[in-house]
């Protein structure tokens, strides 16, 4: 379980007047620090930080003390952090382990081509996970509009791998049956997976038909012209192709089902 | 002659038949042989990995187990298969837990995967193993004057660092130049086409495709060349929809790099699947193709 610490910081006189905002920014950039509040009186800031073990409070404190604009720092209180089972769950899901390393720089969100369509940007999703907001995260549409372009992943300075995180959240959302009402991506994914489980290969026409039937049969009208163009060019086979080893594949999948470890 | 194990992927049996045809048509000229992996199954792609981790690794691992027996590198022309199979490989390395379970599942089917298969993208293989020098020497129809936008898409150079810059790749530009054509500046060359979100999130994907067409078109491209079946379908089949949604009039043929190679190498055109495109490439290729006639 984590540890929560409250730290009080006094600035050097020469920085106190103009350095306030810069100092706050610097503190907020530290991954362990959750909030920084300016206060008046003997101290300039009160900081709330969460670390994974009590001993880490000392290292955070000395890191802050080492800043040249810090005159002194006192530890006000150290207590067990409120449990965050959702954070633990995400961290124990393959792909979700790295959210603790995020420094909230926002590079992922700034790189994301689909951020405009997301309920919460990738950076915010991570902040929400760390705040334990399980329901908000798993019922959001964010992961369902991620197109796996991996731009966030190659640009993240802390190697958090937001793309993998998005996939982990999709699996958790499936697993818990929590679903965003307006996204139909899960229905497409289901149709896709079924097609593989039945034939060993994806049959695109089958996936599309199943998807539209499930979500919006009328929308199919819009797709007919494209479908016909592909059909006339031999790009849309009507029948699925079954692999010869389909029973072998089914045996493997059944065993995986028994062993679990779905997420 | 170089030999490879070949994983075409499901799209090459459907929307991207032209990619499969043109790939097979050029291998001879490039002194390589692609031996199709016996009875391969779908790699699982993003949808499976986003639904169930263990099952998705198992179905990818069946392919890897089959490929391991051949002892050859596994080559795929599909960027999504490439990323998915590579991801399975690294997950199996990084999560011994999952690997143990996957081993158990494979064992029920009499299969075993040790983890030795190297997965490669067809483009990377042609770029590195064949090499531009060799390709240049084999060009029969230089594509002089053809302005081509090199479209890498997302999953050729990301997420793992491999053979080219991950945000500003150059290899496809150089291949195009080696065929005598002119690679145009294409700022969005590594950006997303929406992938399979084209089905559930049509408007979002159309927006992305629109930006790509605009980026290529405004730089004078006469066609776009891609290395990915999803990119080709999205940009080709949905271009009309983009035009009606955004009031534009793009008419950019979207070619697979293997088709462009085939034309330049003087491969018989019928074998290249050029008639499969929704947007015909006939006009833009006409100058290079007619130049070919006297030679035959
Ligand atoms: S880019 Fe990485 S470190 Fe920055 S906010 Fe995103 S996940 Fe966090
Ligand atoms: S991988 Fe997903 S979350 Fe990351 S930038 Fe691309 S679309 Fe956005």
JSON list of N, CA, C and O in Angstrom, two decimals, chain A residues 212-258:
[
{"chain": "A", "resi": 212, "resn": "UNK", "atom": "N", "xyz": [-23.02, -4.23, -38.28]},
{"chain": "A", "resi": 212, "resn": "UNK", "atom": "CA", "xyz": [-24.12, -3.31, -38.57]},
{"chain": "A", "resi": 212, "resn": "UNK", "atom": "C", "xyz": [-25.45, -3.83, -38.03]},
{"chain": "A", "resi": 212, "resn": "UNK", "atom": "O", "xyz": [-26.28, -3.06, -37.54]},
{"chain": "A", "resi": 213, "resn": "UNK", "atom": "N", "xyz": [-25.62, -5.14, -38.10]},
{"chain": "A", "resi": 213, "resn": "UNK", "atom": "CA", "xyz": [-26.85, -5.72, -37.56]},
{"chain": "A", "resi": 213, "resn": "UNK", "atom": "C", "xyz": [-26.98, -5.44, -36.08]},
{"chain": "A", "resi": 213, "resn": "UNK", "atom": "O", "xyz": [-28.06, -5.15, -35.56]},
{"chain": "A", "resi": 214, "resn": "UNK", "atom": "N", "xyz": [-25.85, -5.52, -35.40]},
{"chain": "A", "resi": 214, "resn": "UNK", "atom": "CA", "xyz": [-25.82, -5.32, -33.94]},
{"chain": "A", "resi": 214, "resn": "UNK", "atom": "C", "xyz": [-26.01, -3.87, -33.56]},
{"chain": "A", "resi": 214, "resn": "UNK", "atom": "O", "xyz": [-26.64, -3.54, -32.56]},
{"chain": "A", "resi": 215, "resn": "UNK", "atom": "N", "xyz": [-25.44, -2.96, -34.34]},
{"chain": "A", "resi": 215, "resn": "UNK", "atom": "CA", "xyz": [-25.40, -1.56, -33.91]},
{"chain": "A", "resi": 215, "resn": "UNK", "atom": "C", "xyz": [-26.42, -0.70, -34.64]},
{"chain": "A", "resi": 215, "resn": "UNK", "atom": "O", "xyz": [-27.28, -0.08, -34.02]},
{"chain": "A", "resi": 216, "resn": "UNK", "atom": "N", "xyz": [-26.35, -0.65, -35.95]},
{"chain": "A", "resi": 216, "resn": "UNK", "atom": "CA", "xyz": [-27.18, 0.30, -36.68]},
{"chain": "A", "resi": 216, "resn": "UNK", "atom": "C", "xyz": [-27.46, -0.22, -38.09]},
{"chain": "A", "resi": 216, "resn": "UNK", "atom": "O", "xyz": [-26.79, 0.16, -39.04]},
{"chain": "A", "resi": 217, "resn": "UNK", "atom": "N", "xyz": [-28.47, -1.08, -38.22]},
{"chain": "A", "resi": 217, "resn": "UNK", "atom": "CA", "xyz": [-28.73, -1.70, -39.52]},
{"chain": "A", "resi": 217, "resn": "UNK", "atom": "C", "xyz": [-28.93, -0.68, -40.64]},
{"chain": "A", "resi": 217, "resn": "UNK", "atom": "O", "xyz": [-28.58, -0.94, -41.78]},
{"chain": "A", "resi": 218, "resn": "UNK", "atom": "N", "xyz": [-29.44, 0.50, -40.31]},
{"chain": "A", "resi": 218, "resn": "UNK", "atom": "CA", "xyz": [-29.69, 1.49, -41.36]},
{"chain": "A", "resi": 218, "resn": "UNK", "atom": "C", "xyz": [-28.40, 2.06, -41.95]},
{"chain": "A", "resi": 218, "resn": "UNK", "atom": "O", "xyz": [-28.35, 2.43, -43.12]},
{"chain": "A", "resi": 219, "resn": "UNK", "atom": "N", "xyz": [-27.38, 2.11, -41.11]},
{"chain": "A", "resi": 219, "resn": "UNK", "atom": "CA", "xyz": [-26.11, 2.67, -41.57]},
{"chain": "A", "resi": 219, "resn": "UNK", "atom": "C", "xyz": [-25.53, 1.87, -42.72]},
{"chain": "A", "resi": 219, "resn": "UNK", "atom": "O", "xyz": [-24.69, 2.34, -43.47]},
{"chain": "A", "resi": 220, "resn": "UNK", "atom": "N", "xyz": [-26.02, 0.65, -42.88]},
{"chain": "A", "resi": 220, "resn": "UNK", "atom": "CA", "xyz": [-25.53, -0.22, -43.94]},
{"chain": "A", "resi": 220, "resn": "UNK", "atom": "C", "xyz": [-25.78, 0.41, -45.32]},
{"chain": "A", "resi": 220, "resn": "UNK", "atom": "O", "xyz": [-24.98, 0.28, -46.24]},
{"chain": "A", "resi": 221, "resn": "UNK", "atom": "N", "xyz": [-26.87, 1.17, -45.42]},
{"chain": "A", "resi": 221, "resn": "UNK", "atom": "CA", "xyz": [-27.21, 1.81, -46.70]},
{"chain": "A", "resi": 221, "resn": "UNK", "atom": "C", "xyz": [-26.06, 2.68, -47.19]},
{"chain": "A", "resi": 221, "resn": "UNK", "atom": "O", "xyz": [-25.74, 2.69, -48.37]},
{"chain": "A", "resi": 222, "resn": "UNK", "atom": "N", "xyz": [-25.46, 3.39, -46.24]},
{"chain": "A", "resi": 222, "resn": "UNK", "atom": "CA", "xyz": [-24.37, 4.28, -46.57]},
{"chain": "A", "resi": 222, "resn": "UNK", "atom": "C", "xyz": [-23.17, 3.50, -47.11]},
{"chain": "A", "resi": 222, "resn": "UNK", "atom": "O", "xyz": [-22.37, 4.00, -47.89]},
{"chain": "A", "resi": 223, "resn": "UNK", "atom": "N", "xyz": [-23.06, 2.25, -46.66]},
{"chain": "A", "resi": 223, "resn": "UNK", "atom": "CA", "xyz": [-21.87, 1.48, -47.00]},
{"chain": "A", "resi": 223, "resn": "UNK", "atom": "C", "xyz": [-22.03, 0.69, -48.30]},
{"chain": "A", "resi": 223, "resn": "UNK", "atom": "O", "xyz": [-21.06, 0.20, -48.86]},
{"chain": "A", "resi": 224, "resn": "UNK", "atom": "N", "xyz": [-23.26, 0.56, -48.77]},
{"chain": "A", "resi": 224, "resn": "UNK", "atom": "CA", "xyz": [-23.50, -0.29, -49.95]},
{"chain": "A", "resi": 224, "resn": "UNK", "atom": "C", "xyz": [-22.67, 0.11, -51.17]},
{"chain": "A", "resi": 224, "resn": "UNK", "atom": "O", "xyz": [-22.05, -0.75, -51.80]},
{"chain": "A", "resi": 225, "resn": "UNK", "atom": "N", "xyz": [-22.60, 1.42, -51.49]},
{"chain": "A", "resi": 225, "resn": "UNK", "atom": "CA", "xyz": [-21.80, 1.76, -52.68]},
{"chain": "A", "resi": 225, "resn": "UNK", "atom": "C", "xyz": [-20.35, 1.29, -52.57]},
{"chain": "A", "resi": 225, "resn": "UNK", "atom": "O", "xyz": [-19.80, 0.76, -53.54]},
{"chain": "A", "resi": 226, "resn": "UNK", "atom": "N", "xyz": [-19.76, 1.47, -51.41]},
{"chain": "A", "resi": 226, "resn": "UNK", "atom": "CA", "xyz": [-18.37, 1.04, -51.24]},
{"chain": "A", "resi": 226, "resn": "UNK", "atom": "C", "xyz": [-18.28, -0.48, -51.35]},
{"chain": "A", "resi": 226, "resn": "UNK", "atom": "O", "xyz": [-17.41, -1.03, -52.03]},
{"chain": "A", "resi": 227, "resn": "UNK", "atom": "N", "xyz": [-19.23, -1.15, -50.69]},
{"chain": "A", "resi": 227, "resn": "UNK", "atom": "CA", "xyz": [-19.25, -2.61, -50.72]},
{"chain": "A", "resi": 227, "resn": "UNK", "atom": "C", "xyz": [-19.32, -3.12, -52.15]},
{"chain": "A", "resi": 227, "resn": "UNK", "atom": "O", "xyz": [-18.60, -4.05, -52.52]},
{"chain": "A", "resi": 228, "resn": "UNK", "atom": "N", "xyz": [-20.17, -2.50, -52.96]},
{"chain": "A", "resi": 228, "resn": "UNK", "atom": "CA", "xyz": [-20.32, -2.96, -54.34]},
{"chain": "A", "resi": 228, "resn": "UNK", "atom": "C", "xyz": [-19.05, -2.74, -55.15]},
{"chain": "A", "resi": 228, "resn": "UNK", "atom": "O", "xyz": [-18.66, -3.59, -55.97]},
{"chain": "A", "resi": 229, "resn": "UNK", "atom": "N", "xyz": [-18.42, -1.59, -54.91]},
{"chain": "A", "resi": 229, "resn": "UNK", "atom": "CA", "xyz": [-17.17, -1.32, -55.63]},
{"chain": "A", "resi": 229, "resn": "UNK", "atom": "C", "xyz": [-16.12, -2.37, -55.31]},
{"chain": "A", "resi": 229, "resn": "UNK", "atom": "O", "xyz": [-15.40, -2.84, -56.18]},
{"chain": "A", "resi": 230, "resn": "UNK", "atom": "N", "xyz": [-16.03, -2.71, -54.04]},
{"chain": "A", "resi": 230, "resn": "UNK", "atom": "CA", "xyz": [-15.04, -3.71, -53.63]},
{"chain": "A", "resi": 230, "resn": "UNK", "atom": "C", "xyz": [-15.41, -5.08, -54.18]},
{"chain": "A", "resi": 230, "resn": "UNK", "atom": "O", "xyz": [-14.57, -5.84, -54.66]},
{"chain": "A", "resi": 231, "resn": "UNK", "atom": "N", "xyz": [-16.70, -5.36, -54.13]},
{"chain": "A", "resi": 231, "resn": "UNK", "atom": "CA", "xyz": [-17.20, -6.65, -54.62]},
{"chain": "A", "resi": 231, "resn": "UNK", "atom": "C", "xyz": [-16.87, -6.83, -56.10]},
{"chain": "A", "resi": 231, "resn": "UNK", "atom": "O", "xyz": [-16.34, -7.86, -56.53]},
{"chain": "A", "resi": 232, "resn": "UNK", "atom": "N", "xyz": [-17.15, -5.78, -56.90]},
{"chain": "A", "resi": 232, "resn": "UNK", "atom": "CA", "xyz": [-16.97, -5.91, -58.35]},
{"chain": "A", "resi": 232, "resn": "UNK", "atom": "C", "xyz": [-15.49, -6.02, -58.70]},
{"chain": "A", "resi": 232, "resn": "UNK", "atom": "O", "xyz": [-15.13, -6.45, -59.79]},
{"chain": "A", "resi": 233, "resn": "UNK", "atom": "N", "xyz": [-14.62, -5.62, -57.79]},
{"chain": "A", "resi": 233, "resn": "UNK", "atom": "CA", "xyz": [-13.18, -5.74, -58.06]},
{"chain": "A", "resi": 233, "resn": "UNK", "atom": "C", "xyz": [-12.57, -6.97, -57.39]},
{"chain": "A", "resi": 233, "resn": "UNK", "atom": "O", "xyz": [-11.34, -7.08, -57.28]},
{"chain": "A", "resi": 234, "resn": "UNK", "atom": "N", "xyz": [-13.45, -7.84, -56.90]},
{"chain": "A", "resi": 234, "resn": "UNK", "atom": "CA", "xyz": [-12.94, -9.07, -56.30]},
{"chain": "A", "resi": 234, "resn": "UNK", "atom": "C", "xyz": [-12.24, -8.83, -54.98]},
{"chain": "A", "resi": 234, "resn": "UNK", "atom": "O", "xyz": [-11.36, -9.59, -54.57]},
{"chain": "A", "resi": 235, "resn": "UNK", "atom": "N", "xyz": [-12.66, -7.77, -54.29]},
{"chain": "A", "resi": 235, "resn": "UNK", "atom": "CA", "xyz": [-11.99, -7.45, -53.02]},
{"chain": "A", "resi": 235, "resn": "UNK", "atom": "C", "xyz": [-12.87, -7.76, -51.81]},
{"chain": "A", "resi": 235, "resn": "UNK", "atom": "O", "xyz": [-12.52, -7.38, -50.70]},
{"chain": "A", "resi": 236, "resn": "UNK", "atom": "N", "xyz": [-14.01, -8.41, -52.03]},
{"chain": "A", "resi": 236, "resn": "UNK", "atom": "CA", "xyz": [-14.90, -8.67, -50.92]},
{"chain": "A", "resi": 236, "resn": "UNK", "atom": "C", "xyz": [-15.51, -10.06, -51.07]},
{"chain": "A", "resi": 236, "resn": "UNK", "atom": "O", "xyz": [-16.65, -10.21, -51.49]},
{"chain": "A", "resi": 237, "resn": "UNK", "atom": "N", "xyz": [-14.73, -11.11, -50.76]},
{"chain": "A", "resi": 237, "resn": "UNK", "atom": "CA", "xyz": [-15.26, -12.46, -50.92]},
{"chain": "A", "resi": 237, "resn": "UNK", "atom": "C", "xyz": [-16.53, -12.66, -50.10]},
{"chain": "A", "resi": 237, "resn": "UNK", "atom": "O", "xyz": [-16.62, -12.15, -48.98]},
{"chain": "A", "resi": 238, "resn": "UNK", "atom": "N", "xyz": [-17.49, -13.38, -50.69]},
{"chain": "A", "resi": 238, "resn": "UNK", "atom": "CA", "xyz": [-18.76, -13.57, -49.98]},
{"chain": "A", "resi": 238, "resn": "UNK", "atom": "C", "xyz": [-18.64, -14.63, -48.91]},
{"chain": "A", "resi": 238, "resn": "UNK", "atom": "O", "xyz": [-19.32, -14.57, -47.90]},
{"chain": "A", "resi": 239, "resn": "UNK", "atom": "N", "xyz": [-17.77, -15.62, -49.18]},
{"chain": "A", "resi": 239, "resn": "UNK", "atom": "CA", "xyz": [-17.69, -16.73, -48.21]},
{"chain": "A", "resi": 239, "resn": "UNK", "atom": "C", "xyz": [-16.42, -16.64, -47.37]},
{"chain": "A", "resi": 239, "resn": "UNK", "atom": "O", "xyz": [-15.37, -16.26, -47.87]},
{"chain": "A", "resi": 240, "resn": "UNK", "atom": "N", "xyz": [-16.53, -17.01, -46.09]},
{"chain": "A", "resi": 240, "resn": "UNK", "atom": "CA", "xyz": [-15.31, -17.03, -45.26]},
{"chain": "A", "resi": 240, "resn": "UNK", "atom": "C", "xyz": [-14.39, -18.17, -45.68]},
{"chain": "A", "resi": 240, "resn": "UNK", "atom": "O", "xyz": [-14.83, -19.14, -46.29]},
{"chain": "A", "resi": 241, "resn": "UNK", "atom": "N", "xyz": [-13.10, -18.00, -45.39]},
{"chain": "A", "resi": 241, "resn": "UNK", "atom": "CA", "xyz": [-12.14, -19.09, -45.62]},
{"chain": "A", "resi": 241, "resn": "UNK", "atom": "C", "xyz": [-11.84, -19.74, -44.28]},
{"chain": "A", "resi": 241, "resn": "UNK", "atom": "O", "xyz": [-11.38, -19.08, -43.37]},
{"chain": "A", "resi": 242, "resn": "UNK", "atom": "N", "xyz": [-12.10, -21.01, -44.20]},
{"chain": "A", "resi": 242, "resn": "UNK", "atom": "CA", "xyz": [-11.79, -21.73, -42.96]},
{"chain": "A", "resi": 242, "resn": "UNK", "atom": "C", "xyz": [-10.41, -22.34, -43.08]},
{"chain": "A", "resi": 242, "resn": "UNK", "atom": "O", "xyz": [-10.08, -22.91, -44.11]},
{"chain": "A", "resi": 243, "resn": "UNK", "atom": "N", "xyz": [-9.63, -22.24, -42.00]},
{"chain": "A", "resi": 243, "resn": "UNK", "atom": "CA", "xyz": [-8.34, -22.92, -42.06]},
{"chain": "A", "resi": 243, "resn": "UNK", "atom": "C", "xyz": [-8.56, -24.41, -41.80]},
{"chain": "A", "resi": 243, "resn": "UNK", "atom": "O", "xyz": [-9.54, -24.81, -41.18]},
{"chain": "A", "resi": 244, "resn": "UNK", "atom": "N", "xyz": [-7.62, -25.22, -42.26]},
{"chain": "A", "resi": 244, "resn": "UNK", "atom": "CA", "xyz": [-7.76, -26.67, -42.05]},
{"chain": "A", "resi": 244, "resn": "UNK", "atom": "C", "xyz": [-7.63, -27.02, -40.57]},
{"chain": "A", "resi": 244, "resn": "UNK", "atom": "O", "xyz": [-8.31, -27.88, -40.07]},
{"chain": "A", "resi": 245, "resn": "UNK", "atom": "N", "xyz": [-6.76, -26.27, -39.89]},
{"chain": "A", "resi": 245, "resn": "UNK", "atom": "CA", "xyz": [-6.52, -26.58, -38.48]},
{"chain": "A", "resi": 245, "resn": "UNK", "atom": "C", "xyz": [-7.49, -25.88, -37.54]},
{"chain": "A", "resi": 245, "resn": "UNK", "atom": "O", "xyz": [-7.13, -25.58, -36.41]},
{"chain": "A", "resi": 246, "resn": "UNK", "atom": "N", "xyz": [-8.72, -25.63, -38.01]},
{"chain": "A", "resi": 246, "resn": "UNK", "atom": "CA", "xyz": [-9.65, -24.87, -37.16]},
{"chain": "A", "resi": 246, "resn": "UNK", "atom": "C", "xyz": [-9.91, -25.57, -35.83]},
{"chain": "A", "resi": 246, "resn": "UNK", "atom": "O", "xyz": [-10.03, -24.93, -34.79]},
{"chain": "A", "resi": 247, "resn": "UNK", "atom": "N", "xyz": [-9.96, -26.90, -35.86]},
{"chain": "A", "resi": 247, "resn": "UNK", "atom": "CA", "xyz": [-10.19, -27.61, -34.60]},
{"chain": "A", "resi": 247, "resn": "UNK", "atom": "C", "xyz": [-9.00, -27.48, -33.66]},
{"chain": "A", "resi": 247, "resn": "UNK", "atom": "O", "xyz": [-9.17, -27.34, -32.45]},
{"chain": "A", "resi": 248, "resn": "UNK", "atom": "N", "xyz": [-7.83, -27.51, -34.24]},
{"chain": "A", "resi": 248, "resn": "UNK", "atom": "CA", "xyz": [-6.63, -27.30, -33.45]},
{"chain": "A", "resi": 248, "resn": "UNK", "atom": "C", "xyz": [-6.67, -25.91, -32.79]},
{"chain": "A", "resi": 248, "resn": "UNK", "atom": "O", "xyz": [-6.43, -25.76, -31.60]},
{"chain": "A", "resi": 249, "resn": "UNK", "atom": "N", "xyz": [-7.04, -24.93, -33.59]},
{"chain": "A", "resi": 249, "resn": "UNK", "atom": "CA", "xyz": [-7.12, -23.56, -33.06]},
{"chain": "A", "resi": 249, "resn": "UNK", "atom": "C", "xyz": [-8.16, -23.47, -31.94]},
{"chain": "A", "resi": 249, "resn": "UNK", "atom": "O", "xyz": [-7.94, -22.84, -30.91]},
{"chain": "A", "resi": 250, "resn": "UNK", "atom": "N", "xyz": [-9.30, -24.14, -32.17]},
{"chain": "A", "resi": 250, "resn": "UNK", "atom": "CA", "xyz": [-10.35, -24.10, -31.15]},
{"chain": "A", "resi": 250, "resn": "UNK", "atom": "C", "xyz": [-9.89, -24.75, -29.85]},
{"chain": "A", "resi": 250, "resn": "UNK", "atom": "O", "xyz": [-10.21, -24.27, -28.77]},
{"chain": "A", "resi": 251, "resn": "UNK", "atom": "N", "xyz": [-9.16, -25.85, -29.97]},
{"chain": "A", "resi": 251, "resn": "UNK", "atom": "CA", "xyz": [-8.62, -26.50, -28.77]},
{"chain": "A", "resi": 251, "resn": "UNK", "atom": "C", "xyz": [-7.74, -25.54, -27.99]},
{"chain": "A", "resi": 251, "resn": "UNK", "atom": "O", "xyz": [-7.81, -25.44, -26.77]},
{"chain": "A", "resi": 252, "resn": "UNK", "atom": "N", "xyz": [-6.90, -24.81, -28.74]},
{"chain": "A", "resi": 252, "resn": "UNK", "atom": "CA", "xyz": [-5.99, -23.87, -28.08]},
{"chain": "A", "resi": 252, "resn": "UNK", "atom": "C", "xyz": [-6.79, -22.78, -27.36]},
{"chain": "A", "resi": 252, "resn": "UNK", "atom": "O", "xyz": [-6.53, -22.45, -26.20]},
{"chain": "A", "resi": 253, "resn": "UNK", "atom": "N", "xyz": [-7.79, -22.25, -28.05]},
{"chain": "A", "resi": 253, "resn": "UNK", "atom": "CA", "xyz": [-8.57, -21.16, -27.46]},
{"chain": "A", "resi": 253, "resn": "UNK", "atom": "C", "xyz": [-9.36, -21.65, -26.24]},
{"chain": "A", "resi": 253, "resn": "UNK", "atom": "O", "xyz": [-9.45, -20.95, -25.22]},
{"chain": "A", "resi": 254, "resn": "UNK", "atom": "N", "xyz": [-9.89, -22.87, -26.34]},
{"chain": "A", "resi": 254, "resn": "UNK", "atom": "CA", "xyz": [-10.64, -23.41, -25.20]},
{"chain": "A", "resi": 254, "resn": "UNK", "atom": "C", "xyz": [-9.75, -23.54, -23.98]},
{"chain": "A", "resi": 254, "resn": "UNK", "atom": "O", "xyz": [-10.12, -23.18, -22.86]},
{"chain": "A", "resi": 255, "resn": "UNK", "atom": "N", "xyz": [-8.56, -24.04, -24.20]},
{"chain": "A", "resi": 255, "resn": "UNK", "atom": "CA", "xyz": [-7.62, -24.20, -23.09]},
{"chain": "A", "resi": 255, "resn": "UNK", "atom": "C", "xyz": [-7.31, -22.83, -22.48]},
{"chain": "A", "resi": 255, "resn": "UNK", "atom": "O", "xyz": [-7.25, -22.68, -21.25]},
{"chain": "A", "resi": 256, "resn": "UNK", "atom": "N", "xyz": [-7.12, -21.83, -23.34]},
{"chain": "A", "resi": 256, "resn": "UNK", "atom": "CA", "xyz": [-6.83, -20.48, -22.85]},
{"chain": "A", "resi": 256, "resn": "UNK", "atom": "C", "xyz": [-7.98, -19.98, -21.98]},
{"chain": "A", "resi": 256, "resn": "UNK", "atom": "O", "xyz": [-7.78, -19.32, -20.97]},
{"chain": "A", "resi": 257, "resn": "UNK", "atom": "N", "xyz": [-9.18, -20.32, -22.40]},
{"chain": "A", "resi": 257, "resn": "UNK", "atom": "CA", "xyz": [-10.37, -19.94, -21.65]},
{"chain": "A", "resi": 257, "resn": "UNK", "atom": "C", "xyz": [-10.35, -20.54, -20.25]},
{"chain": "A", "resi": 257, "resn": "UNK", "atom": "O", "xyz": [-10.69, -19.89, -19.27]},
{"chain": "A", "resi": 258, "resn": "UNK", "atom": "N", "xyz": [-9.95, -21.81, -20.19]},
{"chain": "A", "resi": 258, "resn": "UNK", "atom": "CA", "xyz": [-9.91, -22.51, -18.91]},
{"chain": "A", "resi": 258, "resn": "UNK", "atom": "C", "xyz": [-8.85, -21.90, -18.00]},
{"chain": "A", "resi": 258, "resn": "UNK", "atom": "O", "xyz": [-9.06, -21.68, -16.81]}
]
